[in-house]
Coordinates of C-alpha atoms in Angstrom, one line a residue:
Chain A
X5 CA -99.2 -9.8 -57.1
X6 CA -101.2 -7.4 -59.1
X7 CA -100.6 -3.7 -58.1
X8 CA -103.5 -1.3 -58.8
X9 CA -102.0 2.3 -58.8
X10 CA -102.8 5.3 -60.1
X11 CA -99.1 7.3 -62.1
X12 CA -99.4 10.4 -63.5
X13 CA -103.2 10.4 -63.5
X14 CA -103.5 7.7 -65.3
X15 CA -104.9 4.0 -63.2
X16 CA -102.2 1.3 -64.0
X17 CA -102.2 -2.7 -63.0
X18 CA -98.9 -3.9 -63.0
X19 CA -97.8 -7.5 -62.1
X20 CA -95.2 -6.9 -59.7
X21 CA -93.5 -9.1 -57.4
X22 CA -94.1 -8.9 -53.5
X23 CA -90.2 -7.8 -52.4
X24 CA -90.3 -5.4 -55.4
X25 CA -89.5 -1.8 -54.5
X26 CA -91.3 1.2 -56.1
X27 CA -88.1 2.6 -58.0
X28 CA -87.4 -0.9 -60.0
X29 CA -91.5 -0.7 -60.9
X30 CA -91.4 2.3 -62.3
X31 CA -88.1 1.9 -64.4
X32 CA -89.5 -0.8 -65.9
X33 CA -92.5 1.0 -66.5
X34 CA -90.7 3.0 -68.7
X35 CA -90.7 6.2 -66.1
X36 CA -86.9 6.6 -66.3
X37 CA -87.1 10.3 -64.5
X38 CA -87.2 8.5 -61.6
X39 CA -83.3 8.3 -61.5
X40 CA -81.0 5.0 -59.4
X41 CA -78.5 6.8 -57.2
X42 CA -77.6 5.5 -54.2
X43 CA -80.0 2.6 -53.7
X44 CA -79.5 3.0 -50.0
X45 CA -82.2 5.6 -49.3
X46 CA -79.3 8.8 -48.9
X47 CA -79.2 11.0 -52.0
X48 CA -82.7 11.8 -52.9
X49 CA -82.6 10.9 -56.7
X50 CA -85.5 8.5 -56.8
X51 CA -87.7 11.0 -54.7
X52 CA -91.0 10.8 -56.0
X53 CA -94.5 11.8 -54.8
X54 CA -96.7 9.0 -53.1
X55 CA -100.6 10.8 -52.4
X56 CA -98.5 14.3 -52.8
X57 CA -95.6 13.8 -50.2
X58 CA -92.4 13.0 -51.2
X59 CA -90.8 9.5 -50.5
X60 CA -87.7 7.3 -51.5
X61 CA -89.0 4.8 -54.0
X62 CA -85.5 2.9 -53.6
X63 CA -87.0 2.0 -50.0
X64 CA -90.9 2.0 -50.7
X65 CA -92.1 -1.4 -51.4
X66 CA -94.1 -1.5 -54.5
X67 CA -97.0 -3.3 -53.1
X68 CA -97.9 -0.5 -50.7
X69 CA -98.4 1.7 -53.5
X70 CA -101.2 -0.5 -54.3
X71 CA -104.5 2.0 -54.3
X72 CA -102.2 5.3 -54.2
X73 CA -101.2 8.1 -56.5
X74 CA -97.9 8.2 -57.8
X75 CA -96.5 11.5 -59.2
X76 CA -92.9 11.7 -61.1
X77 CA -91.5 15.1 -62.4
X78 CA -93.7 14.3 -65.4
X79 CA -97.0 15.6 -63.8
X80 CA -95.6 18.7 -63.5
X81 CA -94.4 20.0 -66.5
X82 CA -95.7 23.7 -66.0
X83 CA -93.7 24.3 -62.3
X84 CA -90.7 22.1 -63.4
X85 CA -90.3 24.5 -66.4
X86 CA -90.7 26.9 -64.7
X87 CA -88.2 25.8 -61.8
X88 CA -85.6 25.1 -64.6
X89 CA -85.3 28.8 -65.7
X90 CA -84.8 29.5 -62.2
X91 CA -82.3 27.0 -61.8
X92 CA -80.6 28.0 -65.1
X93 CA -81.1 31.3 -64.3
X94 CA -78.6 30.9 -61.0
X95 CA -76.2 28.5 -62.4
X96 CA -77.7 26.0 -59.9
X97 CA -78.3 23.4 -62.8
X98 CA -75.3 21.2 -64.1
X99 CA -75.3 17.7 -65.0
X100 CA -79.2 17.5 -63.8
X101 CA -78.9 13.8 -62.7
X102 CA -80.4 14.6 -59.4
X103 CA -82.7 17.4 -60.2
X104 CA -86.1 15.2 -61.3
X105 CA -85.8 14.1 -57.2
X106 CA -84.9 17.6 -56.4
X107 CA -87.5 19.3 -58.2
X108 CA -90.4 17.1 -57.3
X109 CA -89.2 17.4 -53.4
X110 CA -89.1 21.3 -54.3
X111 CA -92.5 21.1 -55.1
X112 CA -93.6 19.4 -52.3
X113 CA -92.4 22.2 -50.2
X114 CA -94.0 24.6 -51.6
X115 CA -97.1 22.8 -50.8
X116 CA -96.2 22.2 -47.3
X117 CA -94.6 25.1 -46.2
X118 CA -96.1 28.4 -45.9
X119 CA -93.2 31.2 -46.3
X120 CA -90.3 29.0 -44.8
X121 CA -86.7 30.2 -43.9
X122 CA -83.9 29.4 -45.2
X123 CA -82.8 26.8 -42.5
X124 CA -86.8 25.3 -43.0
X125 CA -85.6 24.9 -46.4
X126 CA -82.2 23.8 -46.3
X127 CA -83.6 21.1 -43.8
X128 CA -86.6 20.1 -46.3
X129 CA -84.0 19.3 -48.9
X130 CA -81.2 17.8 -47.0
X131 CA -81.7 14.7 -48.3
X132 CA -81.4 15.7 -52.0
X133 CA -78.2 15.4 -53.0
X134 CA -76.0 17.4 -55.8
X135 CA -72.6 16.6 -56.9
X136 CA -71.9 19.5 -58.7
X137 CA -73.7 22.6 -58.1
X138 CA -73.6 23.2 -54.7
X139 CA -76.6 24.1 -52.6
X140 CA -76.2 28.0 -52.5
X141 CA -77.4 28.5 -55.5
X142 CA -79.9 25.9 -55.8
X143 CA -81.0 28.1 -52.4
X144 CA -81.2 31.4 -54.6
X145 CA -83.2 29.6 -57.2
X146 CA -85.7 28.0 -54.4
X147 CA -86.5 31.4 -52.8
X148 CA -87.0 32.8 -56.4
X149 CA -89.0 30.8 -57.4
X150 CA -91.3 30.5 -54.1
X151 CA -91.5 34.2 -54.7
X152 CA -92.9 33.7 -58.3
X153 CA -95.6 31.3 -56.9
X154 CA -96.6 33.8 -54.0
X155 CA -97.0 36.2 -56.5
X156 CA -99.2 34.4 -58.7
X157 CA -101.3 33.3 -55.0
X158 CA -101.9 37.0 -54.2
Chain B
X15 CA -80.3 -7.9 -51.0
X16 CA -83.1 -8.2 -48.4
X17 CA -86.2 -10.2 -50.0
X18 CA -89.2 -12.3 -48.8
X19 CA -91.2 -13.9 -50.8
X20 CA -94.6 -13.2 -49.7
X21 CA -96.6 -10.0 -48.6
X22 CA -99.0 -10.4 -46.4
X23 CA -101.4 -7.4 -45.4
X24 CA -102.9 -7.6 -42.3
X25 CA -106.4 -6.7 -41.6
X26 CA -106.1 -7.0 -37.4
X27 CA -103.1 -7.0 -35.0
X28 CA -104.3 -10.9 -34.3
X29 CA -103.9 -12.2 -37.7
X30 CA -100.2 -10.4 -38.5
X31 CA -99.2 -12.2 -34.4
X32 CA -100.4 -15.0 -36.0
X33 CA -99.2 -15.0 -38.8
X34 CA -95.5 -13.9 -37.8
X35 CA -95.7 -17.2 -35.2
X36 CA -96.0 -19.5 -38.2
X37 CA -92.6 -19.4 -39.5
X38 CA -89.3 -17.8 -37.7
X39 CA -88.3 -16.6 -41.0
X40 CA -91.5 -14.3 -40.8
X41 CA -91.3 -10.8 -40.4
X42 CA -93.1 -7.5 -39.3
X43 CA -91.9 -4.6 -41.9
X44 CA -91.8 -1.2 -40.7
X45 CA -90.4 1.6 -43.4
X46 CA -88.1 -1.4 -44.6
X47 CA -85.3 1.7 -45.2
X48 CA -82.9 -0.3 -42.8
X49 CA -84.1 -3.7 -43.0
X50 CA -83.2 -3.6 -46.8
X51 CA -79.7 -3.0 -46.8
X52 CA -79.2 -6.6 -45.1
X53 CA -79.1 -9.4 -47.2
X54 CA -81.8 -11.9 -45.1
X55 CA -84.0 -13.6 -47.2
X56 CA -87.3 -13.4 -45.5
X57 CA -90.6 -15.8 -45.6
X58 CA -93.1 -14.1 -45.2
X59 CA -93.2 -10.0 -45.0
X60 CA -96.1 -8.7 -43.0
X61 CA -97.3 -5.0 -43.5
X62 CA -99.3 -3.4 -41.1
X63 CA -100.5 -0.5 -43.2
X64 CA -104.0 -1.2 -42.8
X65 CA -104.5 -1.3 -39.1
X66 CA -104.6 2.4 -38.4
X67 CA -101.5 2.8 -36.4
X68 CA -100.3 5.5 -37.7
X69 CA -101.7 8.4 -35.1
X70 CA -99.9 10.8 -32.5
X71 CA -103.2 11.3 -29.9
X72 CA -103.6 11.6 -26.1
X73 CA -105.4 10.4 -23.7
X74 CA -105.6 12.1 -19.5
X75 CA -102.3 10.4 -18.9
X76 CA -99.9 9.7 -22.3
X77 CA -99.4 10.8 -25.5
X78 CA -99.5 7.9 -27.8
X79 CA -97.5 7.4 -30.9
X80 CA -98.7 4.1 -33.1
X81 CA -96.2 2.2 -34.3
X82 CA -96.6 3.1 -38.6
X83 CA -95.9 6.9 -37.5
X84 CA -93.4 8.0 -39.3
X85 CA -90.3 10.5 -38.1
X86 CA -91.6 13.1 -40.2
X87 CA -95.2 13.1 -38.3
X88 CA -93.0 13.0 -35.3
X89 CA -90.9 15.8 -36.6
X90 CA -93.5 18.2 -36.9
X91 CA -96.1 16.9 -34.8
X92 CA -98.2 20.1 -32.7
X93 CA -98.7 17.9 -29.7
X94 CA -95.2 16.6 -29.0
X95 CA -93.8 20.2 -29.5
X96 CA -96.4 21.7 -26.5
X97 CA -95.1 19.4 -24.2
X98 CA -91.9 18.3 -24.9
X99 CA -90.3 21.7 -26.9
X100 CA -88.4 21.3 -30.0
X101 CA -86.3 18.1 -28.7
X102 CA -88.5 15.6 -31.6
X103 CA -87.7 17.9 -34.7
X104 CA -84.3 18.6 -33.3
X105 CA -83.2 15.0 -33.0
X106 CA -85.0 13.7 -36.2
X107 CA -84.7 16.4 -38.4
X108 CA -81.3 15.7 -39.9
X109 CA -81.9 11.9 -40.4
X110 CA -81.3 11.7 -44.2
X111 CA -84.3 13.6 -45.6
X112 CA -88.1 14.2 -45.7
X113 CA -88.3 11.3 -48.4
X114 CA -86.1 9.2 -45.6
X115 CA -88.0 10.5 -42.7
X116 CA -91.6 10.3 -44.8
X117 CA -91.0 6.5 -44.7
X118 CA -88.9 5.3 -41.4
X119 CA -91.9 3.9 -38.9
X120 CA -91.4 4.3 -34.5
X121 CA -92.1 0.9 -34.3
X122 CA -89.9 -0.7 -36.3
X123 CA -86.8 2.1 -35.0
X124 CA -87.7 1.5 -31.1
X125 CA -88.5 -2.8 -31.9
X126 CA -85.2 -3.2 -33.5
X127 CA -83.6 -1.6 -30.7
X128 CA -81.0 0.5 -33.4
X129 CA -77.9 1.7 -31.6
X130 CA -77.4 4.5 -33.8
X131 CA -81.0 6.0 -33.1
X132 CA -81.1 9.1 -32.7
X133 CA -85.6 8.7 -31.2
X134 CA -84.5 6.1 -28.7
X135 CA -82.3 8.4 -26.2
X136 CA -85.4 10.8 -26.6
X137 CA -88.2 8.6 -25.6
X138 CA -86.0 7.1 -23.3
X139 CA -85.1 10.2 -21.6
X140 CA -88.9 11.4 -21.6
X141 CA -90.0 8.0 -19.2
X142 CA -91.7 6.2 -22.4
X143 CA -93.3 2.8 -22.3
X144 CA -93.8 0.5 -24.9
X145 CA -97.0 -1.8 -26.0
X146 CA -96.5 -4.7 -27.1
X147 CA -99.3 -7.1 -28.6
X148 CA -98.6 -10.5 -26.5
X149 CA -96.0 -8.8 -24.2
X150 CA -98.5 -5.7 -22.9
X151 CA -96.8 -2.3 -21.6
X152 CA -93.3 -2.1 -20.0
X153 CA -90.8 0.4 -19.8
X154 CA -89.0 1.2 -22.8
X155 CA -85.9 1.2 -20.3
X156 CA -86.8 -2.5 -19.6
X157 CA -87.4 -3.0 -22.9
X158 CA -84.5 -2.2 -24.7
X159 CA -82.8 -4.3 -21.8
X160 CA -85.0 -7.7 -22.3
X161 CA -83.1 -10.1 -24.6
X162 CA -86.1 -12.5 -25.0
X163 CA -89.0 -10.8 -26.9
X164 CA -88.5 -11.7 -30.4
X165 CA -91.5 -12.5 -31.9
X166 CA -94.3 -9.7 -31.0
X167 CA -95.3 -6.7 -32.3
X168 CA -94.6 -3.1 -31.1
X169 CA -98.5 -1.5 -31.5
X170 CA -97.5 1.6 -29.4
X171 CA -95.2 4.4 -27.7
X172 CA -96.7 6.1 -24.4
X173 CA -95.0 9.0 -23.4
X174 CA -96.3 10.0 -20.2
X175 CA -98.0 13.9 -20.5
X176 CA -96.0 16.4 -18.7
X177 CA -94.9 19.8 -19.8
X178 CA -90.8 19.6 -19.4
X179 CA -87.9 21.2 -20.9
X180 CA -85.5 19.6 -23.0
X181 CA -82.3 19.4 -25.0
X182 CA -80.8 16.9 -27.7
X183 CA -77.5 17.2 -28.1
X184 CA -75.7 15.1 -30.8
X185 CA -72.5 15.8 -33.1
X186 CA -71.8 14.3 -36.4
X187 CA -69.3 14.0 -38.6
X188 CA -71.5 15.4 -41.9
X189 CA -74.9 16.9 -41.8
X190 CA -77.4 14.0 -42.2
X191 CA -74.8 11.3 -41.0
X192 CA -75.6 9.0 -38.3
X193 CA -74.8 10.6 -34.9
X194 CA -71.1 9.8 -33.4
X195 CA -73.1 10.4 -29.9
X196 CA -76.4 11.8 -28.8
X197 CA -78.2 13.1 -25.6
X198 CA -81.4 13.1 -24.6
X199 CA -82.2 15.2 -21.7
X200 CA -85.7 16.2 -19.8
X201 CA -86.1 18.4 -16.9
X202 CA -89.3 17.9 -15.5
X203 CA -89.8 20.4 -12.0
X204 CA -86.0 20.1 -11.9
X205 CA -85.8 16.2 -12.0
X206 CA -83.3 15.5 -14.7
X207 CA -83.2 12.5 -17.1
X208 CA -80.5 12.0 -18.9
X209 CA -80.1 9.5 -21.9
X210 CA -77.1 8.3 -24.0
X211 CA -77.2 7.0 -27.5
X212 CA -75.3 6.0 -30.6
X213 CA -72.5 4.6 -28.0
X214 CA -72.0 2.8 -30.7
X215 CA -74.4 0.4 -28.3
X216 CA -78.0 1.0 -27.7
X217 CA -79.4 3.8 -25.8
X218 CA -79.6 4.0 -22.0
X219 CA -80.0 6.2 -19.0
X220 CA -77.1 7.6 -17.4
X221 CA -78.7 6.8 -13.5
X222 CA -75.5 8.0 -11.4
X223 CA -75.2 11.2 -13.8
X224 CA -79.4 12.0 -12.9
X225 CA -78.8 10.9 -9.4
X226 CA -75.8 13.4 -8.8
X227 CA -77.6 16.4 -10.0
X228 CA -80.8 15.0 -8.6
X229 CA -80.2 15.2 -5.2
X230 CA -78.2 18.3 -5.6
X231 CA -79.8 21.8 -4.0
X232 CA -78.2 23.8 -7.5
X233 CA -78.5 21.4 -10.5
X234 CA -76.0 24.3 -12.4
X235 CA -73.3 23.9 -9.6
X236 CA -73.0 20.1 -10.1
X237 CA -72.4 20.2 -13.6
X238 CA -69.2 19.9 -13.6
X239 CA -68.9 16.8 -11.1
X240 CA -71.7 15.3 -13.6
X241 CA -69.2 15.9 -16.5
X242 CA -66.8 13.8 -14.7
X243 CA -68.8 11.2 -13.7
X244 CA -70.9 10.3 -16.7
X245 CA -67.8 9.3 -18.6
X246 CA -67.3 6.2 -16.1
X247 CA -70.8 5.5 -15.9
X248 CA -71.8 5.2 -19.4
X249 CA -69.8 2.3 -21.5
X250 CA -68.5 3.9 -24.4
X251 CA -66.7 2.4 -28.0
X252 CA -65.0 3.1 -31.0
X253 CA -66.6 1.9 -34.6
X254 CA -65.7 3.7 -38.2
X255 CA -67.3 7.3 -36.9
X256 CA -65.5 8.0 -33.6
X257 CA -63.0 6.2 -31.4
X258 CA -64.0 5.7 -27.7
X259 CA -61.6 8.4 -26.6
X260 CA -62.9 11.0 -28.7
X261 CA -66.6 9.7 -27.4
X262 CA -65.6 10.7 -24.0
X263 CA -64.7 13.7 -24.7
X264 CA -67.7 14.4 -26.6
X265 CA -69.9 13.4 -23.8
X266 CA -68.8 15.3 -21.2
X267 CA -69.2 18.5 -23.1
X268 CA -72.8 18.2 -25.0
X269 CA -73.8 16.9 -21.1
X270 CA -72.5 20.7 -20.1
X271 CA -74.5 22.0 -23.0
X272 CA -77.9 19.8 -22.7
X273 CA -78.1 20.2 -18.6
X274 CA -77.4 24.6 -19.5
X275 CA -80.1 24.2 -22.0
X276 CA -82.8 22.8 -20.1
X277 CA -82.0 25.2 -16.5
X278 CA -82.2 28.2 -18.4

């Protein structure tokens, strides 16, 4: 079938098959942020944004993308710099395999959350996973950088 | 790998019945997060996107949830959390993640009748029925018990509108892991309903346990005879999370905890 999508901004048809899923798609597609961890729907790592809310694409069929906006890390280059100092900044960044699906989920917090705690937060992000880091810091870096962006709001 | 090799949108509820009647190999697809880790290889998957089920509303008697609702709608939903407290956010907010919880529909949760579910026990416990296109509205008690509907299609959850207190109680071995053992439990004008998932079997109502502290004059003084009972009533097993034993154990004490929660 022929899925009509929108990635990034920019309206793409891509001949797909009907079982594919969202996360082969976009590999093939060449939009190799969008990283294969698990494949079972539990780390987060192919998180990207589906009409601005973040979903698995490992479990989204591709065909009901069709008529949607799909966002990887790369449509935000100015907050995902931005979140990587932060990161950097708190030694919350190591090997950075998971962080494209961690920022982008990040991002959609911010969105959808207005001042959140730290247990909203550690519950937003409990299905991001991190092999390395550990989540305190990643935590530090978060409230950080929310702080930045209520700063630049007021 | 779970596969089918066509897609068919539905425009109406009659064309996807239809369509799912033509071959037994034909399937409705919910958030296809579970359904994808088996290897079936489908006909025919049909996608009920476009039918506008996806709603939390309420009419003079129930809160409907259509069935492409989502556990994060669920999880965060205004409506559910004036009448029924915290107990939808508290039960569905450690499933995996908002990405997971984004995607995963009611429907295809309560239709497949998951023993690990951690919603089940909840709607269970809150008196929900079920709608079903050919089979109409029926308990989800007597639904979760009927062995013979196979081929319909959940279209909605009512939970019947009543403001009541309530408690989940679950423990699990890591954060965002499936539950070893859940409870669902309502206290409506100090009628207690009590539900049991994640057995490992599916959910059910532990009808003794109510009935004990039902009938009782001080709920809080029977708690302890419920703990003993419930264990007997409710079948418990081991799998790879929990042995039967520990189950028991288990049981007894959230039941302790949940009844406290919703007396005080």
């Amino acid at each position: 079938m022929l899925l009509t999508t929108t990635i990034n901004g920019r309206k793409k048809e891509i001949l797909i098959k009907d079982d594919d899923y969202l996360l082969d798609v976009l590999r093939k597609e060449g939009y190799l942020s969008v990283k294969r961890g698990c494949d079972t729907g539990a780390c987060g790592l192919c998180t990207i944004l589906l009409n601005g809310s973040p979903i698995l694409s490992c479990s989204t069929l591709a065909a009901r993308a069709h008529g949607k906006q799909i966002s990887t890390i790369e449509n935000f280059p100015k907050e995902a710099k931005t979140f990587a100092s932060y990161m950097t900044a708190e030694g919350a960044e190591q090997c950075g395999f998971c962080s494209p699906g961690f920022t982008l989920t990040v991002i959609a917090m911010t969105k959808e959350l207005q001042d959140p705690t730290d247990d909203e937060i550690m519950h937003y992000l409990n299905g991001n996973l991190c092999r390395c880091s550990g989540y305190i810091s990643q935590l530090r870096a978060i409230r950080n950088f929310m702080e930045e962006i209520k700063n630049e709001n007021c | 790998m779970f596969s089918f090799s066509k897609f068919f949108l539905a425009s109406s509820l009659e064309e996807a019945y239809t369509e799912l009647l033509k071959n037994k190999k034909n399937i409705i697809l919910g958030g296809t997060s579970y359904l994808r880790m088996g290897n079936t290889p489908w006909n025919t998957g049909i996608d009920l996107s476009n039918l506008n089920l996806n709603y939390i509303s309420e009419t003079e008697e129930f809160i409907n949830i259509g069935a492409m609702t989502t556990f994060r709608q669920l999880e965060t939903n205004i409506l559910l959390k004036d009448f029924f407290g915290d107990i939808f956010n508290v039960a569905l907010r450690d499933i995996i993640g908002v990405q997971f919880r984004s995607n995963v529909t009611v429907g295809a949760t309560v239709f497949s009748k998951y023993g690990f579910s951690d919603l089940i026990p909840v709607l269970l416990s809150l008196d929900a029925k079920v709608k079903l296109f050919n089979g109409g509205i029926l308990s989800l008690e007597d639904f979760l018990n009927e062995q013979n509907i196979r081929k319909d299609i959940l279209v909605e959850i009512l939970i019947p509108k009543k403001y009541c207190k309530t408690s989940f109680q679950c423990v699990r071995k890591s954060k965002t892991d499936y539950s070893i053992i859940n409870l669902a439990i309502c206290n409506f004008n100090n009628k207690i309903t009590i539900a049991v998932g994640s057995r490992p079997g599916k959910a059910m109502l532990a009808k003794k346990t109510m009935a004990i502290l039902n009938l009782s004059e001080n709920i809080e003084k029977e708690i302890v005879n419920a703990m003993k009972h419930i264990g007997d009533e409710i079948p418990l097993d081991s799998n790879m999370r929990g042995s039967k034993s520990y189950r028991e154990l288990l049981l007894s004490a959230l039941l302790r905890k949940g009844i406290q929660e919703v007396l005080n």
